[in-house]
C-alpha positions as protocol buffer text, in pm:
chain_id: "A"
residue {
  index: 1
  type: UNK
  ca { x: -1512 y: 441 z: -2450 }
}
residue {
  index: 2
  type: UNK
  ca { x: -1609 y: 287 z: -2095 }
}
residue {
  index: 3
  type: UNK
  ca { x: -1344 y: 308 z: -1822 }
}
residue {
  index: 4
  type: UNK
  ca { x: -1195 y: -79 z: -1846 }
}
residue {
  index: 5
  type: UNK
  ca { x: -1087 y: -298 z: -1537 }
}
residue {
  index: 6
  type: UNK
  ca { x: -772 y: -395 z: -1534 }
}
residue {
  index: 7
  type: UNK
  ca { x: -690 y: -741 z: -1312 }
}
residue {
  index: 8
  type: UNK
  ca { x: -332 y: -690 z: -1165 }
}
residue {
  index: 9
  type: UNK
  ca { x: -288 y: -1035 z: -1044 }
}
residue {
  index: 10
  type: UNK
  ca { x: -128 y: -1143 z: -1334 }
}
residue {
  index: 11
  type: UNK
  ca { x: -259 y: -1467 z: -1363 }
}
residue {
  index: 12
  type: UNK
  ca { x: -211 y: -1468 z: -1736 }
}
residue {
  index: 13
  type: UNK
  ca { x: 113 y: -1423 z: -1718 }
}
residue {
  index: 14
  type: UNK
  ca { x: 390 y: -1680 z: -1799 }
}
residue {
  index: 15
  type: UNK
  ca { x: 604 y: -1608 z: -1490 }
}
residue {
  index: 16
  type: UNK
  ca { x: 347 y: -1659 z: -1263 }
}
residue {
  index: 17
  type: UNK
  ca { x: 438 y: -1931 z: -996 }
}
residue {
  index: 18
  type: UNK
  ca { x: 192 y: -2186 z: -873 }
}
residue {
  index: 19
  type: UNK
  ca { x: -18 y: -2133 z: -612 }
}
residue {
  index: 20
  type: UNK
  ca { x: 21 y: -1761 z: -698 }
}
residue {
  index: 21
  type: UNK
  ca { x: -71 y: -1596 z: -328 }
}
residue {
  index: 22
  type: UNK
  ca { x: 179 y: -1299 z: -275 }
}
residue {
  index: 23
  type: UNK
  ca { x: 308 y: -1093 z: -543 }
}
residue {
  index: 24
  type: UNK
  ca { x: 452 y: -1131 z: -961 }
}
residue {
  index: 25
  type: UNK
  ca { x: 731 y: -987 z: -1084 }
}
residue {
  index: 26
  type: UNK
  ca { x: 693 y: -908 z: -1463 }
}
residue {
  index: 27
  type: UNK
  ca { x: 997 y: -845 z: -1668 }
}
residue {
  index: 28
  type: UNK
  ca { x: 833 y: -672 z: -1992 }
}
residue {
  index: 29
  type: UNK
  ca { x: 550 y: -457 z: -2031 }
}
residue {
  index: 30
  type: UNK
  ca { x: 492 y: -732 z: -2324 }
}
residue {
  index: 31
  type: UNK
  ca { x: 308 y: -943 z: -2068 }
}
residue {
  index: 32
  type: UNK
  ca { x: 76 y: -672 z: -1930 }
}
residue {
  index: 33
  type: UNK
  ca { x: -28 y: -533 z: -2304 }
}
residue {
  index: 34
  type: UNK
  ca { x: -382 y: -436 z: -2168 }
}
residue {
  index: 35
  type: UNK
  ca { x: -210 y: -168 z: -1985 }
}
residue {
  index: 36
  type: UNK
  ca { x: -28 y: -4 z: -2259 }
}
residue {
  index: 37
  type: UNK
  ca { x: -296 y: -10 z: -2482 }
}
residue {
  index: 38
  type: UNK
  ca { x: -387 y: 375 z: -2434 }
}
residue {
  index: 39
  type: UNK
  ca { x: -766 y: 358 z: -2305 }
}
residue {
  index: 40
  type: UNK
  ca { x: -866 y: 446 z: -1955 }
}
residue {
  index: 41
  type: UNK
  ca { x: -823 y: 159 z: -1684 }
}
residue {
  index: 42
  type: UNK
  ca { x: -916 y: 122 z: -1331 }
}
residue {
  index: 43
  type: UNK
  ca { x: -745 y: -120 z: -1128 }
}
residue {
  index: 44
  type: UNK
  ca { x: -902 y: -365 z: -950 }
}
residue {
  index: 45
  type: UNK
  ca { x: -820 y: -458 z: -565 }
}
residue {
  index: 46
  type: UNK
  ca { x: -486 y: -525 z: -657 }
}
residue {
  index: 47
  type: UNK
  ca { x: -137 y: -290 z: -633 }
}
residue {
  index: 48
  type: UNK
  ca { x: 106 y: -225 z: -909 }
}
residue {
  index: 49
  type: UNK
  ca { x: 426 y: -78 z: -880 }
}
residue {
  index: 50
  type: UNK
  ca { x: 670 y: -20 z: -1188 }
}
residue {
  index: 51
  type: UNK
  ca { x: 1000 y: 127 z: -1201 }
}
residue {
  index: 52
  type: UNK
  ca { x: 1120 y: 237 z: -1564 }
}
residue {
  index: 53
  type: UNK
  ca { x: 1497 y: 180 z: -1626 }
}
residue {
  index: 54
  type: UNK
  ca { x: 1528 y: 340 z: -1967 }
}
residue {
  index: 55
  type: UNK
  ca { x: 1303 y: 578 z: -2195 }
}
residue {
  index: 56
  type: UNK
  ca { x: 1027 y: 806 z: -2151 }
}
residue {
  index: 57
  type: UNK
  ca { x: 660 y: 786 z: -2095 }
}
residue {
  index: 58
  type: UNK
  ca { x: 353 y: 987 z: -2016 }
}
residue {
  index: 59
  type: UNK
  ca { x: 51 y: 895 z: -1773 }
}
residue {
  index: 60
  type: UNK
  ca { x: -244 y: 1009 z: -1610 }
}
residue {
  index: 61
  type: UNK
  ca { x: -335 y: 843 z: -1244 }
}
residue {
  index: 62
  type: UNK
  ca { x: -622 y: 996 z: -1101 }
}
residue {
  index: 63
  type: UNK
  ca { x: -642 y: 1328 z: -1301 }
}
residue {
  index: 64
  type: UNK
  ca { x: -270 y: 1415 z: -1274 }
}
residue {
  index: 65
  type: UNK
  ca { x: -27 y: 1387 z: -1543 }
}
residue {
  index: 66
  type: UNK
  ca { x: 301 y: 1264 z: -1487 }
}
residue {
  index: 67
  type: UNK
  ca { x: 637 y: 1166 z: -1714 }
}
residue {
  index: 68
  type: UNK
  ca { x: 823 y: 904 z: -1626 }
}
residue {
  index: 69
  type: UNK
  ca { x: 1159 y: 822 z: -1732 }
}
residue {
  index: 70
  type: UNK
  ca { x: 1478 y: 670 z: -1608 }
}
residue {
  index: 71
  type: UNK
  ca { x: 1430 y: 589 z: -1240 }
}
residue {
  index: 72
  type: UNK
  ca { x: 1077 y: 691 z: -1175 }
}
residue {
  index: 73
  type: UNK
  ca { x: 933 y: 430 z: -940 }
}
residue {
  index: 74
  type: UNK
  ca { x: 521 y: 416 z: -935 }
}
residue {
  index: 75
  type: UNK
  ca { x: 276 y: 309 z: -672 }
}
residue {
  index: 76
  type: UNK
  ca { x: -81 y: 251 z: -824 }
}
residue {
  index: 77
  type: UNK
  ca { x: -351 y: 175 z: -562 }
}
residue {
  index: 78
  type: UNK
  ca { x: -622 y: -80 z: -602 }
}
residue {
  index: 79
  type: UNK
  ca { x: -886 y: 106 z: -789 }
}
residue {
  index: 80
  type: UNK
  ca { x: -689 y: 423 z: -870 }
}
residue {
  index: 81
  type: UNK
  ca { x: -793 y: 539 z: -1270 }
}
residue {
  index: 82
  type: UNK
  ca { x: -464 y: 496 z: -1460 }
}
residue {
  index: 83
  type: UNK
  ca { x: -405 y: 578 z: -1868 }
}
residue {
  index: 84
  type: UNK
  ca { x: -66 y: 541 z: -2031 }
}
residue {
  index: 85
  type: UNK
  ca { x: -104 y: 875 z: -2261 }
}
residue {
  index: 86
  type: UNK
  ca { x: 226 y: 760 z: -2485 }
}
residue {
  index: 87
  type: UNK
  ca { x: 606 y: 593 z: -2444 }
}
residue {
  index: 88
  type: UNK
  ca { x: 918 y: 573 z: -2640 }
}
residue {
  index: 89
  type: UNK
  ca { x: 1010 y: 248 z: -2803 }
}
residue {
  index: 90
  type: UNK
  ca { x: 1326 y: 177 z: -2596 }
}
residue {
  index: 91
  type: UNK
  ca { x: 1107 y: 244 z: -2283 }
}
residue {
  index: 92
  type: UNK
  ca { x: 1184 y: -98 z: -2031 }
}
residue {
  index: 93
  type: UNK
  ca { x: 995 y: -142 z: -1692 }
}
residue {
  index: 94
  type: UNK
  ca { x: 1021 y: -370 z: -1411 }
}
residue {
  index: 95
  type: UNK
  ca { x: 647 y: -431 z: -1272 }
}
residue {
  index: 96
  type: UNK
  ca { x: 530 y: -565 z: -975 }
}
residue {
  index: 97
  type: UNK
  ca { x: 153 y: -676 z: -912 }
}
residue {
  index: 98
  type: UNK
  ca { x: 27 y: -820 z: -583 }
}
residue {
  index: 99
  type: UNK
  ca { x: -341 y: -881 z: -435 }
}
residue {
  index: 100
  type: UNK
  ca { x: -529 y: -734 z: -118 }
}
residue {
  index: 101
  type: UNK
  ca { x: -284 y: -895 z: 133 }
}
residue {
  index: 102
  type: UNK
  ca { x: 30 y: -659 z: -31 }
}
residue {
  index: 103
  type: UNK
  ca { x: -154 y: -381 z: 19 }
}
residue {
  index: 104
  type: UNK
  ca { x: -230 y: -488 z: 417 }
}
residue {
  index: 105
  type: UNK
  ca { x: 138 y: -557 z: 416 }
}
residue {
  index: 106
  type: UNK
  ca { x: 187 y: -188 z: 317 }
}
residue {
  index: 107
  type: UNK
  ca { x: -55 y: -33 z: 597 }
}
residue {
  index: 108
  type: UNK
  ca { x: 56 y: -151 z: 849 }
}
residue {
  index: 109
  type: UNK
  ca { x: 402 y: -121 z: 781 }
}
residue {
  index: 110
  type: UNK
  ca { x: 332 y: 284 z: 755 }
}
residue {
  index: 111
  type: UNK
  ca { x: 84 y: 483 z: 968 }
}
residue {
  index: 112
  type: UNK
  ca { x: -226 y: 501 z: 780 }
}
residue {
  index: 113
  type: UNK
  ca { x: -269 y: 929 z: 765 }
}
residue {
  index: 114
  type: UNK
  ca { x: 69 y: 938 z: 559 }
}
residue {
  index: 115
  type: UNK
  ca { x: 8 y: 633 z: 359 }
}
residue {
  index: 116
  type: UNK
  ca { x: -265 y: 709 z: 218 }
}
residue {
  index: 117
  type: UNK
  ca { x: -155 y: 1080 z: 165 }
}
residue {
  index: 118
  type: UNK
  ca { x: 169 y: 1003 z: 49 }
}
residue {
  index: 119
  type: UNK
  ca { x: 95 y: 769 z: -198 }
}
residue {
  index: 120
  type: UNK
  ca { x: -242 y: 946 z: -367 }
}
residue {
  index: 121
  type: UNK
  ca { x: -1 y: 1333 z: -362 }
}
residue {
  index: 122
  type: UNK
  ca { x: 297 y: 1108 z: -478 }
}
residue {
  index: 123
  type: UNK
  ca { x: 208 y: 817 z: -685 }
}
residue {
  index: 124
  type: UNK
  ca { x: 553 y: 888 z: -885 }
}
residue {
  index: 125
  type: UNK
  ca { x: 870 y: 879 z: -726 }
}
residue {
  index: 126
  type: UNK
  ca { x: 1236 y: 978 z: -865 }
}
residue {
  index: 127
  type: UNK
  ca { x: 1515 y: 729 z: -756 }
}
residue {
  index: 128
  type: UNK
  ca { x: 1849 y: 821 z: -770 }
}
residue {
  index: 129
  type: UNK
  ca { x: 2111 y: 644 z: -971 }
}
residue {
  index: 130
  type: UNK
  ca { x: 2197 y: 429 z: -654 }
}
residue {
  index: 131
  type: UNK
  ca { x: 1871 y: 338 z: -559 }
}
residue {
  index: 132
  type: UNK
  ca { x: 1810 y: 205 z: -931 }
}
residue {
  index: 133
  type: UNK
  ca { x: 2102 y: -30 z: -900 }
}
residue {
  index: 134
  type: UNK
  ca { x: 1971 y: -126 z: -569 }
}
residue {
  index: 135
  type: UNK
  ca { x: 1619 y: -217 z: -711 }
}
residue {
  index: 136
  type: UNK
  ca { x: 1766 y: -425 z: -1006 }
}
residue {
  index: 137
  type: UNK
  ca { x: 1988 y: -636 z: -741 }
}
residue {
  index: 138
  type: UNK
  ca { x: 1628 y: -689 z: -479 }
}
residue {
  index: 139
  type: UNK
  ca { x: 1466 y: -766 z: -851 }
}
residue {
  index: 140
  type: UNK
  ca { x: 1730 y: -1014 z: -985 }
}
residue {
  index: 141
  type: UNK
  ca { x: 1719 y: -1151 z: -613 }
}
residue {
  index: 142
  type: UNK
  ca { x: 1371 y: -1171 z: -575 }
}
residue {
  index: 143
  type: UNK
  ca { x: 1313 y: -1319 z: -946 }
}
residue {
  index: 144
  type: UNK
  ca { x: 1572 y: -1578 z: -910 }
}
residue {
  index: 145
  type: UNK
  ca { x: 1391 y: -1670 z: -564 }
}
residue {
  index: 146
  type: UNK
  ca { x: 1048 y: -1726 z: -732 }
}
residue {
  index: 147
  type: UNK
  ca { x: 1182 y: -1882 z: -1040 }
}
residue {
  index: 148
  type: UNK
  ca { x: 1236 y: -2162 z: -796 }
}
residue {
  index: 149
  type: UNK
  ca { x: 969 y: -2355 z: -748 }
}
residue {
  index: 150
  type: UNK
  ca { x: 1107 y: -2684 z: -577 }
}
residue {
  index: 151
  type: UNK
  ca { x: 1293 y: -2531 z: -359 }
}
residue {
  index: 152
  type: UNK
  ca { x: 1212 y: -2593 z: 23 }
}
residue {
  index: 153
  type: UNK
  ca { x: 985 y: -2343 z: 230 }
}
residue {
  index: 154
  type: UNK
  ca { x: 887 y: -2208 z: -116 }
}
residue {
  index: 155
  type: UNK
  ca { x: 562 y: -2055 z: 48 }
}
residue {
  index: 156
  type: UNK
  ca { x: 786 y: -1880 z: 338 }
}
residue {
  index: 157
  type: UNK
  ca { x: 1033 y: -1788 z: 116 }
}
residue {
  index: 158
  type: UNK
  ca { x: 766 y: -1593 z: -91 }
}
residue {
  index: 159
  type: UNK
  ca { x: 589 y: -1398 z: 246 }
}
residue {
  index: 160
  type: UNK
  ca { x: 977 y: -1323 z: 384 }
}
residue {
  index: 161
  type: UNK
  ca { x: 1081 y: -1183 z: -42 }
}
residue {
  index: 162
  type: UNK
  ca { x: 675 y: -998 z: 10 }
}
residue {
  index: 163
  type: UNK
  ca { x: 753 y: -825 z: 358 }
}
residue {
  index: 164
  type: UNK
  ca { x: 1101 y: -710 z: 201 }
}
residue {
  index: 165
  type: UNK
  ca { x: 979 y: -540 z: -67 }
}
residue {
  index: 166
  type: UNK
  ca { x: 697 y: -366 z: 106 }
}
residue {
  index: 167
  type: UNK
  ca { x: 970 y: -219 z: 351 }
}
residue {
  index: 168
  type: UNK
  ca { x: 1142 y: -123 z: 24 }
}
residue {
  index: 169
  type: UNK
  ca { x: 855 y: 51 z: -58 }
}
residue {
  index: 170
  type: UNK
  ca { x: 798 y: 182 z: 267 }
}
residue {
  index: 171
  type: UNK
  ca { x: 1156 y: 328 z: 315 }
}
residue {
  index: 172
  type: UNK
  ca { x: 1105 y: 491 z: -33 }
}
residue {
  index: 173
  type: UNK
  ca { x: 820 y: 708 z: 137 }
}
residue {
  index: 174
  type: UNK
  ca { x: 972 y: 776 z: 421 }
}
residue {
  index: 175
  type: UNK
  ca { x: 1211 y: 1029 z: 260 }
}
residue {
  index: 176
  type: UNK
  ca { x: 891 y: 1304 z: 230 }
}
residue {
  index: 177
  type: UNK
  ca { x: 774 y: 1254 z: 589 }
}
residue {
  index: 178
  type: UNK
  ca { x: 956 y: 1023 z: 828 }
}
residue {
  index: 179
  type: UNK
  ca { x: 744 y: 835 z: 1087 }
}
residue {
  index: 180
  type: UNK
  ca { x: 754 y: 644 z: 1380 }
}
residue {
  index: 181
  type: UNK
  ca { x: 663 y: 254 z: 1353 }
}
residue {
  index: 182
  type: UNK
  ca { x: 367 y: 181 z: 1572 }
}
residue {
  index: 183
  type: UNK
  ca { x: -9 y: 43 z: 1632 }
}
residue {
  index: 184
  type: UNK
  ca { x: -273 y: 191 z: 1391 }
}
residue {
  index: 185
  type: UNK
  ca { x: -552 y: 312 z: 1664 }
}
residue {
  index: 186
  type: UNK
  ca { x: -939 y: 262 z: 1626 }
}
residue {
  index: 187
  type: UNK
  ca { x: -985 y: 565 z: 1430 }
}
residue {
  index: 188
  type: UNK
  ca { x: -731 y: 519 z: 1196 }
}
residue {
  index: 189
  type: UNK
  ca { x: -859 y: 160 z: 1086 }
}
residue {
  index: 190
  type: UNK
  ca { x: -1194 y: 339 z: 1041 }
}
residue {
  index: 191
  type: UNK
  ca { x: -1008 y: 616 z: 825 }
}
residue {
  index: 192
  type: UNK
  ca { x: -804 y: 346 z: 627 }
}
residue {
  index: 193
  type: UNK
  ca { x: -1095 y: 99 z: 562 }
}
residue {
  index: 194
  type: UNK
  ca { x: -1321 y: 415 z: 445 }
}
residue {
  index: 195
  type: UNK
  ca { x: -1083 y: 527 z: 187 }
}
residue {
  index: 196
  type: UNK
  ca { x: -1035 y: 200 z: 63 }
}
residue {
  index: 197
  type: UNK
  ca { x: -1378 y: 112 z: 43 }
}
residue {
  index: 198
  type: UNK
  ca { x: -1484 y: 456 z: -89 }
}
residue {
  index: 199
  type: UNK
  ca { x: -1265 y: 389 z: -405 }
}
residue {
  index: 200
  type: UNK
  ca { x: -1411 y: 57 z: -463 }
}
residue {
  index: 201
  type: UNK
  ca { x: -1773 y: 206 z: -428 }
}
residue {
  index: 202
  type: UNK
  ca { x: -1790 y: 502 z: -485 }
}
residue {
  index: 203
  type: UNK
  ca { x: -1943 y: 496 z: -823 }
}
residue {
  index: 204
  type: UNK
  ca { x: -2278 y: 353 z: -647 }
}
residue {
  index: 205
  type: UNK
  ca { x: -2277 y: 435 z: -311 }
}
residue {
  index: 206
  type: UNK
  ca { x: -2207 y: 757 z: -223 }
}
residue {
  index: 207
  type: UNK
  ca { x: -2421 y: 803 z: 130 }
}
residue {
  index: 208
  type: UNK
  ca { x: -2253 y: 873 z: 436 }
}
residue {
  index: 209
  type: UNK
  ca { x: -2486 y: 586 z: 589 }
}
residue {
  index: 210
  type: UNK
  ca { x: -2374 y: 328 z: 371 }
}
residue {
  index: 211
  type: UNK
  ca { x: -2006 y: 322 z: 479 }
}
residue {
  index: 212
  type: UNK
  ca { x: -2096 y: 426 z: 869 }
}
residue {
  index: 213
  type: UNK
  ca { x: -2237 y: 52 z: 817 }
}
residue {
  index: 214
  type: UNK
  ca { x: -1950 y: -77 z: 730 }
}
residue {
  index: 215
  type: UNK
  ca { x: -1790 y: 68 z: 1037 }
}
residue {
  index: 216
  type: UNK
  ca { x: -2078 y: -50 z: 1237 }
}
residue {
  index: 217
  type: UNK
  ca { x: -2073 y: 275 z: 1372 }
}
residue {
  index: 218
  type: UNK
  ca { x: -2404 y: 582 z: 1395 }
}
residue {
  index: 219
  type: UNK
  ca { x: -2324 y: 835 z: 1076 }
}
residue {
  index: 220
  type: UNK
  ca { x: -2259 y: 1118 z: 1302 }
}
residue {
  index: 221
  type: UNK
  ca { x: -1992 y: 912 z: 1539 }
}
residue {
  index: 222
  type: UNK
  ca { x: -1831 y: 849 z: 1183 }
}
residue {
  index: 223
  type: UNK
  ca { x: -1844 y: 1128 z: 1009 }
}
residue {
  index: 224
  type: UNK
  ca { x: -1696 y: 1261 z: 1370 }
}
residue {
  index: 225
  type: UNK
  ca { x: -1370 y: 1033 z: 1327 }
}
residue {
  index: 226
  type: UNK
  ca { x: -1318 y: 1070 z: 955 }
}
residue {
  index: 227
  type: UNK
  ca { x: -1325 y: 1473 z: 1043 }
}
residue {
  index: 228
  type: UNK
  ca { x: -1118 y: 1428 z: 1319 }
}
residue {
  index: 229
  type: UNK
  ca { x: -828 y: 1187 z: 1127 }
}
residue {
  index: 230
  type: UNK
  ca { x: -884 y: 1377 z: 781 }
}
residue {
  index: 231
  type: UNK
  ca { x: -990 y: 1742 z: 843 }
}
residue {
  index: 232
  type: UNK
  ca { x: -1273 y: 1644 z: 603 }
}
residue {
  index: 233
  type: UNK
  ca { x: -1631 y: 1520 z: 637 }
}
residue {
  index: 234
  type: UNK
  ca { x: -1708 y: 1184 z: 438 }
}
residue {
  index: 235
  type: UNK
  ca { x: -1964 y: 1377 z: 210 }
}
residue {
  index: 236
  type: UNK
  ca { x: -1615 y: 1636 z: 107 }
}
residue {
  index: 237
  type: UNK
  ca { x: -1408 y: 1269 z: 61 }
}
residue {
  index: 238
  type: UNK
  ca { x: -1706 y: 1093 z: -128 }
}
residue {
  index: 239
  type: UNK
  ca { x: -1796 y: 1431 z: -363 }
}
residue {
  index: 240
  type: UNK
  ca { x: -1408 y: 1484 z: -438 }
}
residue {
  index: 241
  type: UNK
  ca { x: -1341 y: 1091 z: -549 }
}
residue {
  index: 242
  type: UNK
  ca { x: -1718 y: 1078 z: -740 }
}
residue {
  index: 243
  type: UNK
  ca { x: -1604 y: 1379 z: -911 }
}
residue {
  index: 244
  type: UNK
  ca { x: -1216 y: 1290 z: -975 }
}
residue {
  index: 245
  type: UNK
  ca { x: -1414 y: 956 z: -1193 }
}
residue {
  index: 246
  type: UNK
  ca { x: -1640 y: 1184 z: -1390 }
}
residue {
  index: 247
  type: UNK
  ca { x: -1421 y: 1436 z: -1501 }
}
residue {
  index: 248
  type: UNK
  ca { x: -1167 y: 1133 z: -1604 }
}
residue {
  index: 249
  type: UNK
  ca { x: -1441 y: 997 z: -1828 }
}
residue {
  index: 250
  type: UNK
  ca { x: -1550 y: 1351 z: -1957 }
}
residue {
  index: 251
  type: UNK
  ca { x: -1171 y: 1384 z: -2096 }
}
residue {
  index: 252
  type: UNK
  ca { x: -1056 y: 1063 z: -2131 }
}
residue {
  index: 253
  type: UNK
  ca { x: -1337 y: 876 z: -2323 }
}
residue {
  index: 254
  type: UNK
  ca { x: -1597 y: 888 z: -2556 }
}
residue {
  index: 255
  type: UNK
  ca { x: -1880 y: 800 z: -2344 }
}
residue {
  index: 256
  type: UNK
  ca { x: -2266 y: 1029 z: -2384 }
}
residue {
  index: 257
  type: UNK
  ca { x: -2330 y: 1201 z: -2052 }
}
residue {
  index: 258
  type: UNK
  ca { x: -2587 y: 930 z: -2034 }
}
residue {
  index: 259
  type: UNK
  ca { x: -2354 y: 643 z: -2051 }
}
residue {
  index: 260
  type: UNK
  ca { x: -2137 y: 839 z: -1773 }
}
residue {
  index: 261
  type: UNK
  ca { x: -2479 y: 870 z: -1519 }
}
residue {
  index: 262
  type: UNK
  ca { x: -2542 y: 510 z: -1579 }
}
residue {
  index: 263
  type: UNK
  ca { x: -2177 y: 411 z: -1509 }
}
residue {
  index: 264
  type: UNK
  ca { x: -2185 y: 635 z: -1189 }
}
residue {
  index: 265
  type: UNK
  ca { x: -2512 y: 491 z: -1075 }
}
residue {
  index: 266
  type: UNK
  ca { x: -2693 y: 833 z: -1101 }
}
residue {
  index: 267
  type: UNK
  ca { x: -3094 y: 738 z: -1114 }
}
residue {
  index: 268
  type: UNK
  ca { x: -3094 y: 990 z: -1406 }
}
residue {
  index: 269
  type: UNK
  ca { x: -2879 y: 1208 z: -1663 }
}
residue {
  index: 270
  type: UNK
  ca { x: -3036 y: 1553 z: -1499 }
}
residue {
  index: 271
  type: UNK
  ca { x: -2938 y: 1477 z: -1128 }
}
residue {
  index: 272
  type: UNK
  ca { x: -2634 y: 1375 z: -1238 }
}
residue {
  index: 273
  type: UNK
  ca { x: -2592 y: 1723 z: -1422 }
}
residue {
  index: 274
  type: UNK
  ca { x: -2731 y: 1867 z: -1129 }
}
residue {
  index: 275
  type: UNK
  ca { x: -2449 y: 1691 z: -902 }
}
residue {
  index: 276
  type: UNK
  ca { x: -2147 y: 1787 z: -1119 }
}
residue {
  index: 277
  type: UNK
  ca { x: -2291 y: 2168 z: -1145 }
}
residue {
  index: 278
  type: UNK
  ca { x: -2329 y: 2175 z: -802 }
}
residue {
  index: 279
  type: UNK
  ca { x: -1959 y: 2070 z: -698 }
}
residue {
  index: 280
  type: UNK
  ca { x: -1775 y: 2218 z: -1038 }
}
residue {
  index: 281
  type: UNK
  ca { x: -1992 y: 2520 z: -1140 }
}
residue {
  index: 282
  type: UNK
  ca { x: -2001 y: 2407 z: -1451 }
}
residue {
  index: 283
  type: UNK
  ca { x: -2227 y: 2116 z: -1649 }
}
residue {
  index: 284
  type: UNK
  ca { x: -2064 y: 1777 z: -1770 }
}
residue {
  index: 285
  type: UNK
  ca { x: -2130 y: 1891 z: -2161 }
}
residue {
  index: 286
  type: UNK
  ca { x: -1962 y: 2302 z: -2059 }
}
residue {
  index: 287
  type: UNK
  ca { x: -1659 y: 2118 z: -1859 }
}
residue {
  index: 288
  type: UNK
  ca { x: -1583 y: 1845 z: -2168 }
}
residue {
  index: 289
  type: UNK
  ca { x: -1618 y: 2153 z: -2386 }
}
residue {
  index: 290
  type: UNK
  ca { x: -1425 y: 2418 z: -2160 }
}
residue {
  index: 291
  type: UNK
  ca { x: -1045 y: 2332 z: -2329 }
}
residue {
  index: 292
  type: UNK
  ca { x: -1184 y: 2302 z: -2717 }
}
C-alpha cells in the first residue's frame, strides 16, 4: 500500500468559491473523505489545519501518534506524512486548506527557527474552552464572508479574512516560545527554503549539492549556514527526513522493500538496505519485524 498524495486545495469541494486563490473552509470531514479513509497520505504543497469540536480520534503525522479530541487544533505542513489511525462517530471538525501563498503568509509572520520547530515538535495543539468559542465565532465570520461571492472587494476581503487567520495561528504558537516580529535575515531564508524543499524532495534527492543549487550557494558555504541556523549539517537534516519516510512505509503499508527503494529513488534494494542499516542499526525487513 503506496504512500497516497493528498491535494489540500479543495477544489472538489462544494464550498469552494470562484477563483479559489487563498484558503477553504470545510465544514464536514464528509467533503475531504480521502483523508479519513485510513491509508497513509502525504500532503502536497498545501497546509491543513483542523480543529475537532466534539469526539475522539487517533493520528500519526510524521511518525508520532497523537489523540485528538475536543479542542485540539492541528497544523499539517505541505508534505508532512499524515494517517488517521481511527475516530468516533460523533467526531465533528472544522478544516481549513490553503496553497503555497498561506504557508508564506505563515513565515513571515513568525521567525523562521521557531516556525519550523514549533510546528514539526507541535503539530497538535490543546485550546482551551475559550479559545474554542473564539475559533467558531472567526469560523462563522470567516464562512459567512466567503459565502459571499457578489459582494464588493471580494478578492481583498479574502487576503484581509487570510492574513487574520494566519495571525490566529501565529498567536496560537506563540504561547510555547514568544518572539519578537521582525525581518527574516539571509540565512534564515536559506534555512526556511531548505526545509521546505527537503520535504518535497527528499525521496530523490538527497545530496547536499543538489539543494546548495538551489541556494545558489558552494556546498560548504551552505552546509556552513544550515549548521550555523540549525545546529545540524544538511546530510543529519536530509538522513533524519529520508529515514522518518521509510520507517512510515515499513509500519504503515504493505509495500516489498523493493517497492519502498523504488519509491525512495534508491538505484537498488541492497544500497537502500545498506542506507537504513547504516543510520538505524537495523535492516528494513529486522525493523518491520522488531514489534511482531
Amino acid at each position: 500500500m503506496p504512500i497516497e498524495l493528498l491535494t489540500v486545495n479543495a477544489d472538489g469541494c462544494s464550498n469552494t468559491p470562484p477563483n479559489y486563490e487563498f484558503f477553504t473552509i470545510i465544514p464536514s470531514i464528509d467533503e475531504i473523505p480521502e483523508l479519513w479513509n485510513g491509508n497513509p497520505k502525504i500532503l502536497d504543497a498545501g497546509v491543513v489545519v483542523f480543529i475537532c469540536q466534539s469526539g475522539k480520534g487517533k493520528l500519526v503525522i510524521d511518525m508520532h501518534t497523537f489523540t485528538i479530541r475536543r479542542g485540539s487544533f492541528c497544523l499539517l505542513l505541505p508534505y508532512t506524512v499524515i494517517q488517521i489511525l481511527e475516530y468516533t462517530e460523533d467526531i465533528q471538525v472544522i478544516a481549513i486548506t490553503a496553497g503555497v501563498d498561506f504557508l508564506e503568509k505563515l513565515t513571515l509572520l513568525h521567525p523562521v527557527e521557531d516556525y519550523v520547530s514549533l510546528i514539526q515538535e507541535n503539530p497538535c495543539l490543546t485550546l482551551t474552552d475559550e479559545e474554542l468559542q473564539e475559533v467558531k465565532e472567526i469560523y462563522q465570520f470567516t464562512n459567512n464572508r466567503l459565502a459571499d461571492k457578489n459582494r464588493p472587494f471580494a478578492l481583498e476581503i479574502r487576503e484581509t479574512l487570510s492574513t487574520f487567520l494566519a495571525l490566529e495561528i501565529v498567536s496560537a504558537y506563540a504561547r510555547f516560545k514568544p518572539t519578537e516580529k521582525r525581518k527574516l535575515s539571509r540565512q534564515e531564508q536559506i534555512f526556511r527554503n531548505f526545509t521546505y524543499s527537503l520535504s518535497k524532495n527528499c525521496r530523490k534527492h538527497r545530496e547536499v549539492e543538489y539543494y546548495a543549487e538551489e541556494a545558489y550557494l558552494t556546498p560548504r558555504h551552505f552546509s556552513d549556514v544550515i549548521k550555523k541556523k540549525s545546529g545540524k549539517l544538511p546530510t543529519q537534516w536530509i538522513a533524519e527526513r529520508t529515514i522518518t519516510l521509510i520507517k512510515f512505509m515499513l509500519e504503515n503499508s504493505n509495500m516489498s522493500m523493493q517497492e519502498i527503494s523504488d519509491e525512495m529513488n534508491f538505484p537498488t534494494q541492497s544500497f537502500f538496505s545498506r542506507y537504513f542499516k547504516k543510520h538505524t542499526g537495523m535492516t528494513p525487513k529486522e525493523y518491520r519485524t522488531k514489534d511482531i
